[in-house]
mmCIF file of C-alpha atoms in Angstrom:
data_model
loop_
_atom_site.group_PDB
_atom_site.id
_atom_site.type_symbol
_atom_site.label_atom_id
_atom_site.label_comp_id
_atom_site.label_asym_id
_atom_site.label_seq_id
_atom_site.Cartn_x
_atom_site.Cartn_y
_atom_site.Cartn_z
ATOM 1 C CA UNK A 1 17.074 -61.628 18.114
ATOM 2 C CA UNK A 2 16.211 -64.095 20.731
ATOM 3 C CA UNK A 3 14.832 -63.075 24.491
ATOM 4 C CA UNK A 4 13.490 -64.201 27.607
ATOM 5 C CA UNK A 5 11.594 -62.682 29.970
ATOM 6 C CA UNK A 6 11.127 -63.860 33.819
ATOM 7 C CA UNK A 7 8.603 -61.597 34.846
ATOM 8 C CA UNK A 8 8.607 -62.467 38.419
ATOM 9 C CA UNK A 9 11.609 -60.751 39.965
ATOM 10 C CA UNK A 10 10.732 -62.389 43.822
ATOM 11 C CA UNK A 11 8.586 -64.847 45.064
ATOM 12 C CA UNK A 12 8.043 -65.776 48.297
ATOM 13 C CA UNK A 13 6.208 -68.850 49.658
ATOM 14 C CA UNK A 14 5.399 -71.221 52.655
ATOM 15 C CA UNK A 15 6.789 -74.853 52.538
ATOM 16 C CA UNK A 16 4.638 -77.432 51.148
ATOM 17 C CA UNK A 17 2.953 -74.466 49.148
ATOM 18 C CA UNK A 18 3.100 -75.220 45.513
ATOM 19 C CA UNK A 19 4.422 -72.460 42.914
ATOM 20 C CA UNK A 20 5.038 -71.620 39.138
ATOM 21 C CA UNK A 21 7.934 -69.665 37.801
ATOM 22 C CA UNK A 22 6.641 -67.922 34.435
ATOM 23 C CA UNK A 23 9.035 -68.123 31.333
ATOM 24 C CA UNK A 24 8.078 -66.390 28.215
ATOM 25 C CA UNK A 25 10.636 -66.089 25.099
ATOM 26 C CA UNK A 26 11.258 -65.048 21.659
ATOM 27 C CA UNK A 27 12.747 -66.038 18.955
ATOM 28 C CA UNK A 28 12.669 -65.942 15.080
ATOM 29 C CA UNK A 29 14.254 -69.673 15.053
ATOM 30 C CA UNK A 30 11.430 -72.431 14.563
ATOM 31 C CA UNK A 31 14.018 -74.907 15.631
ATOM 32 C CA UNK A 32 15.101 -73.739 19.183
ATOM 33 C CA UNK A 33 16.080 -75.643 22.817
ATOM 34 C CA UNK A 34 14.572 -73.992 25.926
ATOM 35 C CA UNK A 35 16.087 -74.361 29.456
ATOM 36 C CA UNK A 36 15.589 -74.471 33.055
ATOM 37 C CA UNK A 37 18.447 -73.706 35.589
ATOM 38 C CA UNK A 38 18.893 -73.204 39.600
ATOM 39 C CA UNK A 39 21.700 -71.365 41.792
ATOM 40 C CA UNK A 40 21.272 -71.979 45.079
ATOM 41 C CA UNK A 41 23.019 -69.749 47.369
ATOM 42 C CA UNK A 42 26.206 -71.658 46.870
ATOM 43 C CA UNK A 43 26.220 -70.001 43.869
ATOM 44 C CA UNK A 44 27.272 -72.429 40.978
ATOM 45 C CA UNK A 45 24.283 -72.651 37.901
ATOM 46 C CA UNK A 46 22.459 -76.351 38.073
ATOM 47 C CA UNK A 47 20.905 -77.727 35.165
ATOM 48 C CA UNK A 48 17.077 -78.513 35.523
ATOM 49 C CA UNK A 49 15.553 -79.250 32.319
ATOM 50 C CA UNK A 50 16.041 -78.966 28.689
ATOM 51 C CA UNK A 51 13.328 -78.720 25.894
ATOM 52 C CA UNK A 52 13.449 -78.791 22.189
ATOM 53 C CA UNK A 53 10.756 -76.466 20.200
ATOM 54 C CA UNK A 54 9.461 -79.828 18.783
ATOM 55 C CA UNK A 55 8.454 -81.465 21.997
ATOM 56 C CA UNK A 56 5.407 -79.862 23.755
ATOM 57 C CA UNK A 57 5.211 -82.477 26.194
ATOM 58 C CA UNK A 58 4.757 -81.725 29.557
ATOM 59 C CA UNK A 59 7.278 -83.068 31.729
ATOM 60 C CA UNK A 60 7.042 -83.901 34.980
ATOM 61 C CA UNK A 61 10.464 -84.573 37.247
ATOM 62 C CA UNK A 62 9.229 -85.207 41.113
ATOM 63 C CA UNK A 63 8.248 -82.388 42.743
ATOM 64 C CA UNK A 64 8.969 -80.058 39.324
ATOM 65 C CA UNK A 65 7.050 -80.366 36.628
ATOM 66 C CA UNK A 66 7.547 -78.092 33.131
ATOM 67 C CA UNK A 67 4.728 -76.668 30.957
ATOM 68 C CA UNK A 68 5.688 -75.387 27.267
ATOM 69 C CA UNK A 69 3.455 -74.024 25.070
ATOM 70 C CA UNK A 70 4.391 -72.629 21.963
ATOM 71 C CA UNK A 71 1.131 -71.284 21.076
ATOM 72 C CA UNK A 72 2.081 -68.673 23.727
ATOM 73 C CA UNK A 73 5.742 -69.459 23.718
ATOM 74 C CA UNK A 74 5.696 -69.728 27.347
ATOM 75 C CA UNK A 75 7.677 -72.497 29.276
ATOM 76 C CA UNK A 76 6.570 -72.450 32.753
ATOM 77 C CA UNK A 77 8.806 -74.738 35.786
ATOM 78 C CA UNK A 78 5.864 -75.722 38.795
ATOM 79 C CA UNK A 79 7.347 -76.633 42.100
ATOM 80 C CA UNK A 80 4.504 -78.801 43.843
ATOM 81 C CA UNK A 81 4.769 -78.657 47.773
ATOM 82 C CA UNK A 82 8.065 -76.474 47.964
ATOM 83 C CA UNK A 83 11.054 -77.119 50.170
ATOM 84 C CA UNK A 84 12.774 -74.867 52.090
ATOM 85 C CA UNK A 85 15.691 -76.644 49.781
ATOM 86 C CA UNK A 86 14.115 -75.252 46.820
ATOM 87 C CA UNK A 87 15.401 -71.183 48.036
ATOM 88 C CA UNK A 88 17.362 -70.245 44.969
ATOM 89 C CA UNK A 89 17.606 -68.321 42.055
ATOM 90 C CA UNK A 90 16.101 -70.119 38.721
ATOM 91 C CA UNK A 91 16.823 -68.812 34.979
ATOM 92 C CA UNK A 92 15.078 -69.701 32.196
ATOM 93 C CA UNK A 93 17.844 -70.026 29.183
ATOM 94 C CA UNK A 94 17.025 -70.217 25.109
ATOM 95 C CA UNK A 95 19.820 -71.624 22.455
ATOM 96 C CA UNK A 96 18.879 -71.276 19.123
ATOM 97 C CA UNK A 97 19.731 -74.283 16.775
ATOM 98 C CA UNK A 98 23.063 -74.094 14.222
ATOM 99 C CA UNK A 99 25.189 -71.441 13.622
ATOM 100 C CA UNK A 100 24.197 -69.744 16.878
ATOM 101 C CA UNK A 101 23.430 -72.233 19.285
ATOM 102 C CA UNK A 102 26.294 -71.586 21.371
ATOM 103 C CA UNK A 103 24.480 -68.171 22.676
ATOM 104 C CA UNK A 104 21.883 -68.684 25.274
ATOM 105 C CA UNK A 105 19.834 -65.904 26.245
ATOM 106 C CA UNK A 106 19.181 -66.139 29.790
ATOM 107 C CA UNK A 107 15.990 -64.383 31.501
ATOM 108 C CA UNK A 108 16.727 -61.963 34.511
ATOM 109 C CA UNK A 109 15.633 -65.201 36.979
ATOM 110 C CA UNK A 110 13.328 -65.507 39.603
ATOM 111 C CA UNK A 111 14.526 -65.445 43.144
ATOM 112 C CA UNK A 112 12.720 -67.904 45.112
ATOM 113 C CA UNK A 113 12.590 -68.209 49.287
ATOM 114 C CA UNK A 114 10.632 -70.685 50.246
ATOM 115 C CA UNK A 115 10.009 -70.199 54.300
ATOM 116 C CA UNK A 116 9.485 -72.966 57.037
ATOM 117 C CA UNK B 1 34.067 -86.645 36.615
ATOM 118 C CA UNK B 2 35.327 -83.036 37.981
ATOM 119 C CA UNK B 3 33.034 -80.661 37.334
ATOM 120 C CA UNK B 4 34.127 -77.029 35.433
ATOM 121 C CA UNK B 5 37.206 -75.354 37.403
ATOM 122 C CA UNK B 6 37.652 -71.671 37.333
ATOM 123 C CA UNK B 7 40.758 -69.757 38.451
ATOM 124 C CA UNK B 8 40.973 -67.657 40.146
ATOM 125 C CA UNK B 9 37.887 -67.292 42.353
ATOM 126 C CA UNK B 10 38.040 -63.861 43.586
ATOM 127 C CA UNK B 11 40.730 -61.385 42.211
ATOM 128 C CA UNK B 12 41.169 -57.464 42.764
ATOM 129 C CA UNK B 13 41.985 -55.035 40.213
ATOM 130 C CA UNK B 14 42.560 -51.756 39.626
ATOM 131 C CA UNK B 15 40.689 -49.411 37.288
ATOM 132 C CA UNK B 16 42.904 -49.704 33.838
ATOM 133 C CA UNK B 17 44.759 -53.022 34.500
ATOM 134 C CA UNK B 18 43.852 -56.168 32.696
ATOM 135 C CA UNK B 19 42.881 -59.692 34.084
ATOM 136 C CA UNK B 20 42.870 -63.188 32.407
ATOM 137 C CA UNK B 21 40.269 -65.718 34.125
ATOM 138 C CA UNK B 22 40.941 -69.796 33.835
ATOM 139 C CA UNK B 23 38.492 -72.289 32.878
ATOM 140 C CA UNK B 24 38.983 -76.069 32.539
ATOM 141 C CA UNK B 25 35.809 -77.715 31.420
ATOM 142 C CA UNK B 26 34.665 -80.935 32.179
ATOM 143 C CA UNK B 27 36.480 -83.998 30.107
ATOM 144 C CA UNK B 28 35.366 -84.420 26.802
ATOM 145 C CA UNK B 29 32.908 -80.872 26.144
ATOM 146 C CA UNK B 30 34.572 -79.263 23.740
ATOM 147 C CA UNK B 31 32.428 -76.086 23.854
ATOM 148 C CA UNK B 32 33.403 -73.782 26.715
ATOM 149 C CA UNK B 33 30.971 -70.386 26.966
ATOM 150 C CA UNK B 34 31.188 -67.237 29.305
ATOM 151 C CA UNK B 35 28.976 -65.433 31.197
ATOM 152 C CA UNK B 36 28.902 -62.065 32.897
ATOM 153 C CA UNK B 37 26.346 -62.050 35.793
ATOM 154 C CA UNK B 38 25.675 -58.941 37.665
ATOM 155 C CA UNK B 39 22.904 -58.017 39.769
ATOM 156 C CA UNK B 40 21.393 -55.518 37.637
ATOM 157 C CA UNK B 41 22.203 -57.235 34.172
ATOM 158 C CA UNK B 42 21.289 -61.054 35.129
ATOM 159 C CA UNK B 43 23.639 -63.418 33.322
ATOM 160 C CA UNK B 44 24.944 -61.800 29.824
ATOM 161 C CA UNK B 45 26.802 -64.419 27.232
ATOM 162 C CA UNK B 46 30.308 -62.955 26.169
ATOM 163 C CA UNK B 47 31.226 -65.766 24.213
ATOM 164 C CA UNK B 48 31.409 -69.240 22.871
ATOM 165 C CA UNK B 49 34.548 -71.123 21.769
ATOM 166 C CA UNK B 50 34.329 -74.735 20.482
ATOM 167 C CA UNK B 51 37.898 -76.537 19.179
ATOM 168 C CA UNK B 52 39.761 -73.424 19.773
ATOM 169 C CA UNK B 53 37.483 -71.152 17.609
ATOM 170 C CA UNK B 54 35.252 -68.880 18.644
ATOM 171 C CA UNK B 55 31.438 -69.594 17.494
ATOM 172 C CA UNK B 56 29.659 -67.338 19.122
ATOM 173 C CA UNK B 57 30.133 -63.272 20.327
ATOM 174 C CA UNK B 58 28.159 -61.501 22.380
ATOM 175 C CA UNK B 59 27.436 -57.630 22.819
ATOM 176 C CA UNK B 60 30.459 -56.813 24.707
ATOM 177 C CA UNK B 61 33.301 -54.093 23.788
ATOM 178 C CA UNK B 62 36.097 -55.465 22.493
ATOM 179 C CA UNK B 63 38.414 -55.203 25.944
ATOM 180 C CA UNK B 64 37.057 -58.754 26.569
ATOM 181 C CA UNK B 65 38.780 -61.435 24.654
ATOM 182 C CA UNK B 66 39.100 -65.012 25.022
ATOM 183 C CA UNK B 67 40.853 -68.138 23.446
ATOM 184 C CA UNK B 68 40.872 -71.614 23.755
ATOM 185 C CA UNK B 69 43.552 -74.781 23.962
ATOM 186 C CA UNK B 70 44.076 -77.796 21.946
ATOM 187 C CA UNK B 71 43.042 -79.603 25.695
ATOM 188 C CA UNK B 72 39.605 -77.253 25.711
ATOM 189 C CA UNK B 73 40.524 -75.024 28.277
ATOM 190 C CA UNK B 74 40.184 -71.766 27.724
ATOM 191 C CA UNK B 75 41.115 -67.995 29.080
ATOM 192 C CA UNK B 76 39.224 -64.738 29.207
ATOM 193 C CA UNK B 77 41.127 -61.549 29.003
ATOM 194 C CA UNK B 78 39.892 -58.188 30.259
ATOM 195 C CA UNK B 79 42.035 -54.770 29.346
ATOM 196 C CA UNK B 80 41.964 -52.036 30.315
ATOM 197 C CA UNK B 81 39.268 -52.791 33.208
ATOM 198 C CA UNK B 82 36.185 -49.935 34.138
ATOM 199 C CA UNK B 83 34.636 -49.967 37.327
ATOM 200 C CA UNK B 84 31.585 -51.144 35.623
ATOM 201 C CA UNK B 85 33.413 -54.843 35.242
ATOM 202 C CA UNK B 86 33.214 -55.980 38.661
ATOM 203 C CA UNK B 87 31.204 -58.793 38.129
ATOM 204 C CA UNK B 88 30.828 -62.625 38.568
ATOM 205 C CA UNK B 89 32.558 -64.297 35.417
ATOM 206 C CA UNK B 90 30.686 -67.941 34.899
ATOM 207 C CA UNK B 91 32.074 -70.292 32.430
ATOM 208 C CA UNK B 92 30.220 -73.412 31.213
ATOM 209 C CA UNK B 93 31.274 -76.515 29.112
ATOM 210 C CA UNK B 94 29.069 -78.404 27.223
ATOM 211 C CA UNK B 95 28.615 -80.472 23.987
ATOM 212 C CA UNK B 96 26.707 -81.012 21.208
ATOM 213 C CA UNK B 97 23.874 -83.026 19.916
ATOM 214 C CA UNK B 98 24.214 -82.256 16.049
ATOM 215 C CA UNK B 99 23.700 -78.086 15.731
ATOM 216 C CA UNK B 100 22.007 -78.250 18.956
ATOM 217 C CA UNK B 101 23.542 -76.888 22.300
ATOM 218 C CA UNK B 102 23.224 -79.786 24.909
ATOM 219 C CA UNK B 103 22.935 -78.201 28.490
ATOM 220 C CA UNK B 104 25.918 -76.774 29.949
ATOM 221 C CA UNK B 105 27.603 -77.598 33.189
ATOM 222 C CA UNK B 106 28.953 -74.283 34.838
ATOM 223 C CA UNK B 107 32.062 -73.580 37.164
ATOM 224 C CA UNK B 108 31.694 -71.649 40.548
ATOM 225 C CA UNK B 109 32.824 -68.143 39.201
ATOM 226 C CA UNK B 110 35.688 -65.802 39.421
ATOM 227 C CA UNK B 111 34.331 -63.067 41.226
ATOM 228 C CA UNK B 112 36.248 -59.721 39.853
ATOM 229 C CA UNK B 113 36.274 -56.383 41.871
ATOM 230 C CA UNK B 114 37.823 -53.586 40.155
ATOM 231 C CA UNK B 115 38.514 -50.620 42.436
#
């Protein structure tokens, strides 16, 4: 059975502060695709990132940058000097490869407010 | 490209009626999921359907149901509705890359009060 586990419920920050959202998940599969998503208060899911299990690279997208280790089978989203823009709710997703890769686990997400 | 539709976005039921929920997914993505996000239970997967067969079930009783079209769009049914299913229903659409899920592209909801 696969999970994931946002540990951080809330955070709460000051603009131009930077912050992590922690991401740690299980599976059984070796071959697996993490994911990164944000809903903003409008509501509708945004896609961030994706990740396959083979690929520890860090990735680094502007102001986000994504740390996966497998060793610890974390995958961790940095925000580096937030924006009050960046107040939403972000989920950390898992899709197993083949027969069930159609059902993503999603983690409970992590609500952040970034303040001016 | 138009993003995912869902109809309708807010409906109001009744305790023991049933509801059917619209998606059209984006041109092209034949896989069309559903998700049932609620404050307490975060997003939950229901279930999968990719060229009109369902794929993938999640731990849900069997009052929700779903199909899908020849043209991809799909339906969810709920019968017999509890109080317990008020809920935002989130579909997504997305494709494949071989056996793996590429990421998924959701609509804006139906949000679903049952009274």
């Amino acid at each position: 059975a696969q999970k994931v586990t946002q540990a951080q419920t809330e955070i709460s920050v000051v603009e131009k502060e930077d912050v992590t959202l922690d991401c740690v998940y299980e599976t059984r599969d070796t071959t697996y695709y993490l994911f990164w998503y944000k809903q903003p208060p409008s509501g509708e899911l945004v896609f961030l990132i994706r990740r396959n299990s083979f690929d520890e690279q860090n990735e680094i997208s502007g102001r986000y940058s994504w740390n996966f280790q497998k060793s610890t089978s974390s995958f961790n989203f940095t925000i580096t000097a937030s924006q009050v823009v960046d107040s939403a709710v972000y989920f950390c997703a898992l899709s197993e490869a083949f027969k069930s890769a159609g059902k993503s686990t999603f983690g409970d997400g992590t609500t952040l407010t970034v303040k001016p | 490209k138009a993003g995912v539709t869902q109809t309708p976005r807010y409906l109001i039921k009744t305790r023991g009626q049933q509801v059917t929920l619209s998606c059209s997914p984006i041109s092209g993505h034949r896989s069309v999921s559903w998700y049932q996000q609620t404050p307490g239970q975060g997003l939950q997967f229901l279930f999968e359907y990719f060229s009109e067969t369902q794929r993938n079930k999640g731990n849900f009783p069997g009052r929700f149901s779903g199909r899908q079209f020849s043209n991809s769009r799909s339906e969810m049914n709920v019968s017999t509705l509890e109080l317990g299913d008020s809920a935002l229903y989130l579909c997504a659409s997305s494709t494949y890359t071989g056996l793996a899920l590429n990421e998924q592209f959701f609509g804006p909801g139906t949000r679903l009060t049952v009274l």
